mmCIF file of C-alpha atoms in Angstrom:
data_model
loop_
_atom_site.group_PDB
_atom_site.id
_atom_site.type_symbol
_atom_site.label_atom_id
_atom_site.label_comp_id
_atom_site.label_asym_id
_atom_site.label_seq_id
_atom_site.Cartn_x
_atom_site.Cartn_y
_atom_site.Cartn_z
ATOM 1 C CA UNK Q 1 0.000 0.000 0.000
ATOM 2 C CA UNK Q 2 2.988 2.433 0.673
ATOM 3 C CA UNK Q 3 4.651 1.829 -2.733
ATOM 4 C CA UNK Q 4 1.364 2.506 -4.756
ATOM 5 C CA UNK Q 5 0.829 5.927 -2.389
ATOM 6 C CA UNK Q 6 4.466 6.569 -3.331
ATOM 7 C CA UNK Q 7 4.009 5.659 -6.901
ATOM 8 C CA UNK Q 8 0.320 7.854 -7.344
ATOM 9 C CA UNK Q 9 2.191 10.565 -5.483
ATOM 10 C CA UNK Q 10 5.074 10.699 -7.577
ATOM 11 C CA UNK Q 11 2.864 10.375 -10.701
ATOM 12 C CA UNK Q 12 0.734 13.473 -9.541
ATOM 13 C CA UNK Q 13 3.905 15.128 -9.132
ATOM 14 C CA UNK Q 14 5.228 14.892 -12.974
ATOM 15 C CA UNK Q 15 1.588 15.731 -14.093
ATOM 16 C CA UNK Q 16 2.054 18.784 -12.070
ATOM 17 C CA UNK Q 17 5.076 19.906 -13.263
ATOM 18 C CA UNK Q 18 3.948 19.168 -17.104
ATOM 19 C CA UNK Q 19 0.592 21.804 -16.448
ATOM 20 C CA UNK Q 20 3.291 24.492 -15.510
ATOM 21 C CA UNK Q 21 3.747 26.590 -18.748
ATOM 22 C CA UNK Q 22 6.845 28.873 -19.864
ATOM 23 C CA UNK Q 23 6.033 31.824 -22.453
ATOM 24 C CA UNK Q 24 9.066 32.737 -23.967
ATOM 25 C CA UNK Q 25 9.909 34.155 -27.076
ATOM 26 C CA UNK Q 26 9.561 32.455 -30.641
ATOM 27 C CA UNK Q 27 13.212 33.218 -31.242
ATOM 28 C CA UNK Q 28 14.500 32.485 -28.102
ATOM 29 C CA UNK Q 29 17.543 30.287 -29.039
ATOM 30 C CA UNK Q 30 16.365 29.882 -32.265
ATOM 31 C CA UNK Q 31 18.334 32.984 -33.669
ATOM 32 C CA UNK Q 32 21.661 31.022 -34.858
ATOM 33 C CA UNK Q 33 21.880 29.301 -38.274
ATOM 34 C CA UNK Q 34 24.995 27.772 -39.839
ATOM 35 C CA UNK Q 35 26.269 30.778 -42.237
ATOM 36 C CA UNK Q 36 28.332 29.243 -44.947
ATOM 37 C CA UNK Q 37 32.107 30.849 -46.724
ATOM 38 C CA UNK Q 38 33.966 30.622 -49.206
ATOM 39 C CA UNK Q 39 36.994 28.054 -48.197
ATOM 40 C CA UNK Q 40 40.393 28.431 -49.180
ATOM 41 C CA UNK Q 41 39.802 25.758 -51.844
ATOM 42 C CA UNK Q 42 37.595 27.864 -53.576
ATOM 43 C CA UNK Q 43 38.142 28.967 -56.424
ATOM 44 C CA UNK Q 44 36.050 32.807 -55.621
ATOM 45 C CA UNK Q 45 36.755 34.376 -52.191
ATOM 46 C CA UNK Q 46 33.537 36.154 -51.970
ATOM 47 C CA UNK Q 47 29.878 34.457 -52.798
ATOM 48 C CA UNK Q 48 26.753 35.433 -51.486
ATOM 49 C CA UNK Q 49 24.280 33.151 -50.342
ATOM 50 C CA UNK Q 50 20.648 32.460 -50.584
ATOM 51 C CA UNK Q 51 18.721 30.048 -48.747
ATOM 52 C CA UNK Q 52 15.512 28.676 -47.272
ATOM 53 C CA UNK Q 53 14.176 26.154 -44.739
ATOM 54 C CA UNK Q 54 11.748 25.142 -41.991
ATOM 55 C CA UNK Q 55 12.532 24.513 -38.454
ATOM 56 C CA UNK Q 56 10.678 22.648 -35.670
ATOM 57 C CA UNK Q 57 10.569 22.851 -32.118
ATOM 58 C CA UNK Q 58 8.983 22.826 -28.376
ATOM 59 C CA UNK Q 59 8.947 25.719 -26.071
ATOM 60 C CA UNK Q 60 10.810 26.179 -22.756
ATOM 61 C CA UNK Q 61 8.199 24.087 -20.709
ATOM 62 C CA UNK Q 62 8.185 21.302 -23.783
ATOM 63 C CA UNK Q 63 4.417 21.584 -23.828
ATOM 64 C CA UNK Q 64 3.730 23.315 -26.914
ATOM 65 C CA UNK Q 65 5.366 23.160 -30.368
ATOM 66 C CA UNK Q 66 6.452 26.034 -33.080
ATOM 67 C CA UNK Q 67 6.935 25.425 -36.399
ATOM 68 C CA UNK Q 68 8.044 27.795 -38.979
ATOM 69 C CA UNK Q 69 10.291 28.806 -42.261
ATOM 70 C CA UNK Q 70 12.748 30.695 -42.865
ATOM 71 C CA UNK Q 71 14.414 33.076 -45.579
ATOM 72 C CA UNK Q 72 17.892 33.653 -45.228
ATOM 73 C CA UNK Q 73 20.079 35.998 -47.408
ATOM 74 C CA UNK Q 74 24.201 36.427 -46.355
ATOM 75 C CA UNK Q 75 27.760 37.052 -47.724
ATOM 76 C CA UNK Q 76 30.803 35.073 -47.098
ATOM 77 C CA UNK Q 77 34.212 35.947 -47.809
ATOM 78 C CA UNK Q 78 37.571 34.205 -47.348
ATOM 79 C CA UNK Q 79 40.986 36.387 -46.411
ATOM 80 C CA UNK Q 80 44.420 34.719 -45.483
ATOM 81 C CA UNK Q 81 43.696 32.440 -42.347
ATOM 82 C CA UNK Q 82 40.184 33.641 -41.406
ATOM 83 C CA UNK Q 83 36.621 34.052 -42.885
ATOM 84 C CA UNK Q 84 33.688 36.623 -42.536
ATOM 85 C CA UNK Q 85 29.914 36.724 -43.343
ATOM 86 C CA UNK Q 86 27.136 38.304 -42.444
ATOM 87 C CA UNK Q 87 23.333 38.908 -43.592
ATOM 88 C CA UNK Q 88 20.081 38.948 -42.790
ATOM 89 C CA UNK Q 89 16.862 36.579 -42.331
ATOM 90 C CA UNK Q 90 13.246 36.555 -41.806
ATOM 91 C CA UNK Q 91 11.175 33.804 -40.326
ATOM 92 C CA UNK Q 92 7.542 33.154 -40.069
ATOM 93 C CA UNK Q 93 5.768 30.708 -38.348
ATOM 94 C CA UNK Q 94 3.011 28.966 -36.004
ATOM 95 C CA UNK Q 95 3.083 28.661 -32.254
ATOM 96 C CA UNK Q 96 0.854 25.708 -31.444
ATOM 97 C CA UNK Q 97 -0.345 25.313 -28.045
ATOM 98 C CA UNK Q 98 -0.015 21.752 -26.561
ATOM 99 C CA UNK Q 99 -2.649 22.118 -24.319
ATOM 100 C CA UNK Q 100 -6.194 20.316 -24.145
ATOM 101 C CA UNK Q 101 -7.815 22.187 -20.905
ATOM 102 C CA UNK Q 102 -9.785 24.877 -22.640
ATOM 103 C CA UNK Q 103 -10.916 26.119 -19.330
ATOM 104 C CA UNK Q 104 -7.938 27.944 -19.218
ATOM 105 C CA UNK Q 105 -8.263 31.395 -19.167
ATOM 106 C CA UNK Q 106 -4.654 32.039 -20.941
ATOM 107 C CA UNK Q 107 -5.713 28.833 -23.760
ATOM 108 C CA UNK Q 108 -4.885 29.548 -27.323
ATOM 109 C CA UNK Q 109 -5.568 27.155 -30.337
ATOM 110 C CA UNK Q 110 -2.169 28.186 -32.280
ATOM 111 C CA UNK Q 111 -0.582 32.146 -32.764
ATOM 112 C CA UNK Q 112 1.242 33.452 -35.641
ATOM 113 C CA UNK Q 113 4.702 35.362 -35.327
ATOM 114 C CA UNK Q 114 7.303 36.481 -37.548
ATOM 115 C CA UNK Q 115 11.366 37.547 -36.789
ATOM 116 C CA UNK Q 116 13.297 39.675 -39.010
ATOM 117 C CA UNK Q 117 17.179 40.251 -37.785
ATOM 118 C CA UNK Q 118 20.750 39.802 -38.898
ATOM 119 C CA UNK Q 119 24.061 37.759 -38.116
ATOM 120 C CA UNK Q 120 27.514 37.717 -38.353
ATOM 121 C CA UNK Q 121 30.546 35.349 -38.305
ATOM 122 C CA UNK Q 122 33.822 35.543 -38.044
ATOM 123 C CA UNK Q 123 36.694 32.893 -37.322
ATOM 124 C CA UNK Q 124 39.965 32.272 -37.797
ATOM 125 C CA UNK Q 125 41.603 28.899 -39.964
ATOM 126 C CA UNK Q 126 44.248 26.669 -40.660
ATOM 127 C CA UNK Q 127 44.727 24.691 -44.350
ATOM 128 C CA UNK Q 128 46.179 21.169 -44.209
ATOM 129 C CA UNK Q 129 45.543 18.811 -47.069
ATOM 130 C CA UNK Q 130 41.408 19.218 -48.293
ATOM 131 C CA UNK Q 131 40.624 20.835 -45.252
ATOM 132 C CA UNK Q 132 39.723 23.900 -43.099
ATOM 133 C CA UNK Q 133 40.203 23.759 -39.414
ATOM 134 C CA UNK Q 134 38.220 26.869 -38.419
ATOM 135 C CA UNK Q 135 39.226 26.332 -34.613
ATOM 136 C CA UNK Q 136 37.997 29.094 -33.495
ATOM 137 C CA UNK Q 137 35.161 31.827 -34.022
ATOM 138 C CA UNK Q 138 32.655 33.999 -32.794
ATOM 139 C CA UNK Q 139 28.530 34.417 -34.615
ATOM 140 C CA UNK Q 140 26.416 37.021 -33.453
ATOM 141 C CA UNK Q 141 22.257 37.251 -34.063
ATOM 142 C CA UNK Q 142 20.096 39.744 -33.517
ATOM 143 C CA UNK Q 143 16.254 39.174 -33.821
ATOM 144 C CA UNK Q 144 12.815 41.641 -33.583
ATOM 145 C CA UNK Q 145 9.673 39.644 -33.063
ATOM 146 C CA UNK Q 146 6.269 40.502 -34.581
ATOM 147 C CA UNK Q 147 2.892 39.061 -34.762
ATOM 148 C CA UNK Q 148 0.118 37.720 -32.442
ATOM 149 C CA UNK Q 149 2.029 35.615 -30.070
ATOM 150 C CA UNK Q 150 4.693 38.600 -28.543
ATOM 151 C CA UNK Q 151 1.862 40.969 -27.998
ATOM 152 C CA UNK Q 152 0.080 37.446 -26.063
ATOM 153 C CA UNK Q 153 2.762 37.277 -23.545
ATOM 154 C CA UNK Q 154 3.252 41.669 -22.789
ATOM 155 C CA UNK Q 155 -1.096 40.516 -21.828
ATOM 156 C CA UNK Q 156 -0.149 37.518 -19.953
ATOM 157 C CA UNK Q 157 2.431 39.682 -17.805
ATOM 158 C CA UNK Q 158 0.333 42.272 -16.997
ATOM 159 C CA UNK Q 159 -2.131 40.472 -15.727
ATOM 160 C CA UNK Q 160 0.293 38.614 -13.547
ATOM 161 C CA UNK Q 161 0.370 34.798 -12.360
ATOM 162 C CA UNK Q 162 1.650 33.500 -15.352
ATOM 163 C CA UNK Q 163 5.950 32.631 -15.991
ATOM 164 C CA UNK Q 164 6.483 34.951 -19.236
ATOM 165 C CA UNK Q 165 9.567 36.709 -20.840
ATOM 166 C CA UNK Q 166 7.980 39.537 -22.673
ATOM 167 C CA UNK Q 167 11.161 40.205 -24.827
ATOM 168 C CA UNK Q 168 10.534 40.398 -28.860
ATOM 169 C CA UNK Q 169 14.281 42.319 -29.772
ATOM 170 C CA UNK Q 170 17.087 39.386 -28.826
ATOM 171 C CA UNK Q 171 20.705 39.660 -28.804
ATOM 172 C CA UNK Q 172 22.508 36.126 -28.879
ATOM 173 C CA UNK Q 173 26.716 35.788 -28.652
ATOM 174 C CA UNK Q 174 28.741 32.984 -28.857
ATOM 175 C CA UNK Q 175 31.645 30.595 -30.348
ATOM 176 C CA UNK Q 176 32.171 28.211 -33.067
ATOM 177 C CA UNK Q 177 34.609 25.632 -34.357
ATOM 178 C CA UNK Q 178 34.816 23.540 -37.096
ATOM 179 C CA UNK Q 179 35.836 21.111 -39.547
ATOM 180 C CA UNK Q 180 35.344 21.627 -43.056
ATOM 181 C CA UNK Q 181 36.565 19.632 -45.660
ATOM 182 C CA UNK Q 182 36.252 18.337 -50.142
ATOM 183 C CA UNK Q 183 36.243 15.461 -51.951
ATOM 184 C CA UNK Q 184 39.734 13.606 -53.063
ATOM 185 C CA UNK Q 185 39.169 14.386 -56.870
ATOM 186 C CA UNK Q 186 36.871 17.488 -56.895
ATOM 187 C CA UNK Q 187 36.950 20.181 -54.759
ATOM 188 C CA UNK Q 188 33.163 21.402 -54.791
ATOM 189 C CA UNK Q 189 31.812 18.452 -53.125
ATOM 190 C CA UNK Q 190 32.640 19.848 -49.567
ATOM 191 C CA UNK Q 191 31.293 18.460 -46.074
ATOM 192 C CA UNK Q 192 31.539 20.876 -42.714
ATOM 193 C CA UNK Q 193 31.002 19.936 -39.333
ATOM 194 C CA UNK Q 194 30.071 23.334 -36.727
ATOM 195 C CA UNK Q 195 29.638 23.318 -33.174
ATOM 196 C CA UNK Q 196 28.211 26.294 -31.088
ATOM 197 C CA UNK Q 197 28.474 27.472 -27.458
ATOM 198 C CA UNK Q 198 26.552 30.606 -26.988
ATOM 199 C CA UNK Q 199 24.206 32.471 -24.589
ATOM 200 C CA UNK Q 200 21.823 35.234 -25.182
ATOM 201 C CA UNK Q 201 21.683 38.641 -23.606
ATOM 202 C CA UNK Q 202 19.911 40.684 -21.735
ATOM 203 C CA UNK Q 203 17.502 40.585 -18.844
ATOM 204 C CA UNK Q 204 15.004 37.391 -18.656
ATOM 205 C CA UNK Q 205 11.839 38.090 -16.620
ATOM 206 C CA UNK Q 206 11.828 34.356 -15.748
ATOM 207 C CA UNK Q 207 14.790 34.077 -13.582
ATOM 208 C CA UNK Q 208 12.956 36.646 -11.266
ATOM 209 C CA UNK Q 209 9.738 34.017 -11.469
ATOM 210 C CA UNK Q 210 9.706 30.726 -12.704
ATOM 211 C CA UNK Q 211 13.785 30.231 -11.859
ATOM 212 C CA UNK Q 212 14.266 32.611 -8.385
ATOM 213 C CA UNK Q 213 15.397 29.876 -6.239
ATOM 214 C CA UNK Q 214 18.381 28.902 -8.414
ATOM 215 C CA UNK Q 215 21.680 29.216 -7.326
ATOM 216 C CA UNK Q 216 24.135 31.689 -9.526
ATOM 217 C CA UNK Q 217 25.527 28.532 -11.228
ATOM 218 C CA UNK Q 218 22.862 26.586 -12.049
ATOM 219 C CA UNK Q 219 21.636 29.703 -13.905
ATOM 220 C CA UNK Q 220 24.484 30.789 -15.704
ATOM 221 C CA UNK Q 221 24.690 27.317 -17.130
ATOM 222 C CA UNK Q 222 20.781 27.321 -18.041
ATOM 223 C CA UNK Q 223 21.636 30.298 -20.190
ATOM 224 C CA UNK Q 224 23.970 28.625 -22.550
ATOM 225 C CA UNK Q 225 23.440 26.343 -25.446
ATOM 226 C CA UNK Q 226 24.623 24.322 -27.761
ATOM 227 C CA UNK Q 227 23.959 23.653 -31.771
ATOM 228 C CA UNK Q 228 25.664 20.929 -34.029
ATOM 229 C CA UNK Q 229 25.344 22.070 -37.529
ATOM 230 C CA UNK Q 230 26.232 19.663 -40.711
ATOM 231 C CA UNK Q 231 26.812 21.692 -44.038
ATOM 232 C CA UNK Q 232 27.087 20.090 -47.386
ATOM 233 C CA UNK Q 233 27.929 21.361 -50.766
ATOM 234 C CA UNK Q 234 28.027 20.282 -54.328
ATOM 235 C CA UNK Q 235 28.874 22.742 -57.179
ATOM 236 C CA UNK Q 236 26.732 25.801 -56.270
ATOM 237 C CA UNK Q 237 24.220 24.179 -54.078
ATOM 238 C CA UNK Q 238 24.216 23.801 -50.336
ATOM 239 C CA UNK Q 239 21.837 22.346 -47.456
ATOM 240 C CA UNK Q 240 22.463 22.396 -43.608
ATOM 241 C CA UNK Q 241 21.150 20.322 -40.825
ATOM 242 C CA UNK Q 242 21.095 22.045 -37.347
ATOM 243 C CA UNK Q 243 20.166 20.232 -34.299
ATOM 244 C CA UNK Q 244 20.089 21.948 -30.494
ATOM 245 C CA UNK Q 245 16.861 22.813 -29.076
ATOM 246 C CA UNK Q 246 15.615 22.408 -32.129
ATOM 247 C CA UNK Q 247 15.837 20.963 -35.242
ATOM 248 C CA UNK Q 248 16.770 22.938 -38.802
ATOM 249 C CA UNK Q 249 16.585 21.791 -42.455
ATOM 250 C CA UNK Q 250 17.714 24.247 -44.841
ATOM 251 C CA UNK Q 251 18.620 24.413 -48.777
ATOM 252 C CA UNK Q 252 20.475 26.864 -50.813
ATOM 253 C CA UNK Q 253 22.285 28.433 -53.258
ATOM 254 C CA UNK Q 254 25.481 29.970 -53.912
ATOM 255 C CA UNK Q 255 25.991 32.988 -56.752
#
């Protein structure tokens, strides 16, 4: 009889914890994408880049999901022993809440949103054999949010009770390495590997709510992320995979 009170009691527990929602921005850590450059195999050192994609993900509580696509328009160059880029994006898509109680006086079916910002990357390489050890580097992202799901959460804050971060103009900083490499006998069939380590900036409402009673640590470490990004090319075409938080398919092409 004490293991099945122990067993409901834990069960009521995680049910509990599941009902407690998190409102945080559509971009929120969604901000960095993979921004491809011309390599030192290349035969041009500066090519612009135009791409699209969709991307797929659950908010900070993992209770509801947002899906949405993305336009993305940058240019790369290559210089002796490090790279540049930078360009914009815009993104539109559907925040989908995961919730059945309709009793709820904060429910929503789904809300539409849209980001427009821009990014920048920089890093520094060595050449040895077919490949680019970019070992280090630093991408920047900065993101405004529109639409009907930012001016949802300002509500849901000013009425108080709920755990929101009201924020729709992000700021996100981190660094990069990685591997990129070409085929033995042609050098436009190129494969990259990317990792990222990055936090973003600026004041979140939910560390004075939802998060109060953690330590300074366990906080700081809450605040960064990581992304694994796979790029592949072939001639002037290119796709990336992205995987963190989320999960990013993109194609493009290279002029």
């Amino acid at each position: 009889m004490k293991n099945k009170y122990l067993i409901l009691l834990g069960a009521f527990a995680v049910m509990s914890a599941s009902c407690t929602r998190l409102y945080s921005p559509a971009m929120y850590h969604q901000d960095i994408a993979y921004m491809p450059k011309p390599t030192s195999f290349d035969k041009q050192t500066v090519a612009t880049y135009a791409s699209a994609g969709l991307n797929a993900y659950t908010n900070s509580s993992l209770n509801d999901v947002v899906v949405s696509g993305q336009a993305n328009l940058s240019q790369g160059f290559v210089f002796n022993n490090f790279n540049f880029a930078y360009g914009g994006f815009a993104e539109f898509g559907d925040f989908q809440n995961g919730s059945s109680d309709k009793s709820q006086a904060s429910y929503f079916e789904d809300k539409y949103f849209g980001a427009v910002g821009g990014r920048a990357s920089i890093n520094a390489f060595v050449h040895k054999d077919r490949t680019d050890f970019r070992f280090i580097g630093v991408e920047a992202a900065y993101s405004h949010e529109f639409g009907d799901y930012a001016p949802y959460r300002q509500m849901l804050q000013k009425l108080g009770g709920y755990y929101v971060d009201p924020r729709v103009d992000l700021f996100t900083l981190g660094l990069t390495t990685e591997v990129i490499f070409h085929g033995r006998d042609d050098a436009s069939i190129q494969h990259g590997i990317r990792g990222f380590l990055g936090t973003t900036f600026g004041h979140n409402d939910l560390d004075d709510t939802y998060y109060r009673d953690e330590d300074a640590t366990t906080r700081m470490f809450r605040h960064i992320f990581p992304k694994a990004s796979y790029f592949v090319n072939y001639k002037d075409y290119f796709g990336t995979i992205e995987v963190g938080s989320a999960f990013m398919l993109r194609l493009g092409y290279k002029f």
